[in-house]
Amino acid sequence: MTDSKYEIVPEKLFDFSAGVYCGVLMPESVMKKLAKLQASYLQDVQRLLTEHKSELYPSSWTLYYPEGKQTSVYYAETGSAVGVGDIERRIKHATLAHKPTLRPLVFKANSMDEAKEMAESHYEETHI
């Protein structure tokens, strides 16, 4: 985490996940390429994401409770345990049949706890 209470990924990211499995977050430029390929050949989709794996973040999510309301928070996982094999495994799960979903607010976090803290700080700042 930086000196700020939270860090938000500055570009639009689209989440490409397989149900309950956490997937990858991708910029809009990669998502547009993915949407075209997804309509034709699933193998091409998997190849595209693998070629761009250095641009992908492992996506994850957790819950937090502002004002007692259960709310999802998405984050780009940046912890040291994340490796290339993890991205490749997530790509394989994500390409099974799921479509990308725009996540308008994504934090850069090392863990669920850190993502929750960032979400709570962001919520407090934006709901004053």
Coordinates of C-alpha atoms in Angstrom, one line a residue:
M1 CA 0.0 0.0 0.0
T2 CA 1.2 3.6 -0.7
D3 CA 1.2 6.6 1.7
S4 CA -2.5 7.0 0.8
K5 CA -5.1 4.9 2.6
Y6 CA -5.9 3.1 -0.7
E7 CA -4.8 2.9 -4.3
I8 CA -7.3 2.5 -7.1
V9 CA -6.4 1.1 -10.5
P10 CA -6.6 4.1 -12.8
E11 CA -7.9 2.4 -15.9
K12 CA -11.2 0.6 -16.6
L13 CA -10.8 -3.0 -15.7
F14 CA -13.1 -5.9 -16.8
D15 CA -13.3 -9.0 -14.6
F16 CA -13.1 -12.3 -16.4
S17 CA -14.0 -15.0 -13.8
A18 CA -15.4 -18.5 -13.7
G19 CA -18.3 -18.4 -11.2
V20 CA -16.9 -18.7 -7.6
Y21 CA -13.4 -18.9 -8.9
C22 CA -11.5 -15.6 -8.9
G23 CA -10.2 -14.8 -12.4
V24 CA -8.2 -12.0 -14.0
L25 CA -8.8 -8.2 -14.4
M26 CA -8.0 -6.8 -17.8
P27 CA -8.0 -3.3 -19.4
E28 CA -10.7 -2.3 -21.8
S29 CA -8.4 -2.7 -24.8
V30 CA -7.8 -6.4 -24.0
M31 CA -11.5 -6.9 -23.2
K32 CA -12.6 -5.7 -26.6
K33 CA -10.3 -8.1 -28.3
L34 CA -11.7 -10.9 -26.0
A35 CA -15.3 -10.2 -26.8
K36 CA -14.7 -10.6 -30.6
L37 CA -12.8 -13.9 -30.1
Q38 CA -15.2 -15.3 -27.6
A39 CA -18.0 -15.4 -30.2
S40 CA -15.9 -17.6 -32.5
Y41 CA -13.3 -19.9 -30.9
L42 CA -12.7 -20.5 -27.2
Q43 CA -9.1 -21.7 -27.9
D44 CA -8.3 -18.3 -29.4
V45 CA -9.6 -16.6 -26.3
Q46 CA -7.3 -18.6 -24.1
R47 CA -4.3 -17.9 -26.4
L48 CA -5.0 -14.1 -26.3
L49 CA -5.1 -14.0 -22.5
T50 CA -2.0 -16.1 -22.2
E51 CA -0.2 -13.8 -24.6
H52 CA -1.2 -10.8 -22.5
K53 CA -0.7 -12.4 -19.1
S54 CA 1.9 -9.7 -18.2
E55 CA -0.9 -7.1 -18.4
L56 CA -3.4 -9.1 -16.3
Y57 CA -4.0 -8.9 -12.6
P58 CA -5.3 -11.9 -10.6
S59 CA -8.8 -10.7 -9.5
S60 CA -10.3 -11.3 -6.2
W61 CA -13.2 -10.1 -4.1
T62 CA -14.4 -9.9 -0.6
L63 CA -17.2 -8.4 1.4
Y64 CA -17.3 -5.4 3.7
Y65 CA -20.2 -3.8 5.5
P66 CA -20.6 0.0 5.2
E67 CA -23.4 1.1 7.5
G68 CA -24.2 -2.6 8.0
K69 CA -25.0 -3.2 4.3
Q70 CA -23.2 -6.2 2.8
T71 CA -21.2 -4.9 -0.2
S72 CA -18.8 -6.6 -2.6
V73 CA -15.3 -5.1 -3.1
Y74 CA -13.1 -6.2 -6.0
Y75 CA -9.3 -6.0 -6.0
A76 CA -6.3 -6.7 -8.2
E77 CA -4.3 -9.1 -6.1
T78 CA -0.7 -7.9 -5.8
G79 CA 0.6 -10.2 -3.0
S80 CA 3.9 -12.0 -3.4
A81 CA 2.2 -15.4 -3.5
V82 CA 0.7 -14.6 -6.9
G83 CA 2.7 -16.2 -9.8
V84 CA 2.6 -16.8 -13.5
G85 CA 1.1 -20.3 -12.9
D86 CA -1.7 -18.7 -10.9
I87 CA -2.6 -16.3 -13.8
E88 CA -2.5 -19.3 -16.2
R89 CA -4.8 -21.4 -14.0
R90 CA -7.2 -18.4 -13.7
I91 CA -7.2 -17.9 -17.4
K92 CA -8.1 -21.6 -17.9
H93 CA -11.0 -21.4 -15.5
A94 CA -12.2 -18.0 -16.8
T95 CA -12.3 -19.2 -20.5
L96 CA -14.7 -22.0 -19.7
A97 CA -17.8 -19.8 -20.7
H98 CA -17.9 -16.6 -18.7
K99 CA -18.0 -13.1 -20.2
P100 CA -16.0 -10.0 -18.9
T101 CA -17.8 -7.7 -16.4
L102 CA -16.9 -4.1 -16.0
R103 CA -15.7 -3.4 -12.4
P104 CA -15.7 0.4 -12.1
L105 CA -13.8 0.5 -8.8
V106 CA -10.8 -1.8 -8.3
F107 CA -8.2 -1.4 -5.6
K108 CA -4.6 -2.6 -5.7
A109 CA -4.2 -4.8 -2.6
N110 CA -2.0 -7.5 -1.2
S111 CA -4.9 -9.3 0.6
M112 CA -8.6 -9.4 1.4
D113 CA -8.0 -7.6 4.6
E114 CA -6.1 -4.8 2.9
A115 CA -8.8 -4.5 0.2
K116 CA -11.5 -4.2 2.9
E117 CA -9.5 -1.5 4.7
M118 CA -9.1 0.4 1.4
A119 CA -12.8 0.0 0.6
E120 CA -13.8 1.3 4.0
S121 CA -11.4 4.3 3.7
H122 CA -12.7 5.1 0.2
Y123 CA -16.3 4.7 1.4
E124 CA -15.7 7.1 4.3
E125 CA -14.1 9.7 2.0
T126 CA -16.8 9.6 -0.6
H127 CA -19.8 9.4 1.7
I128 CA -19.1 12.4 4.0

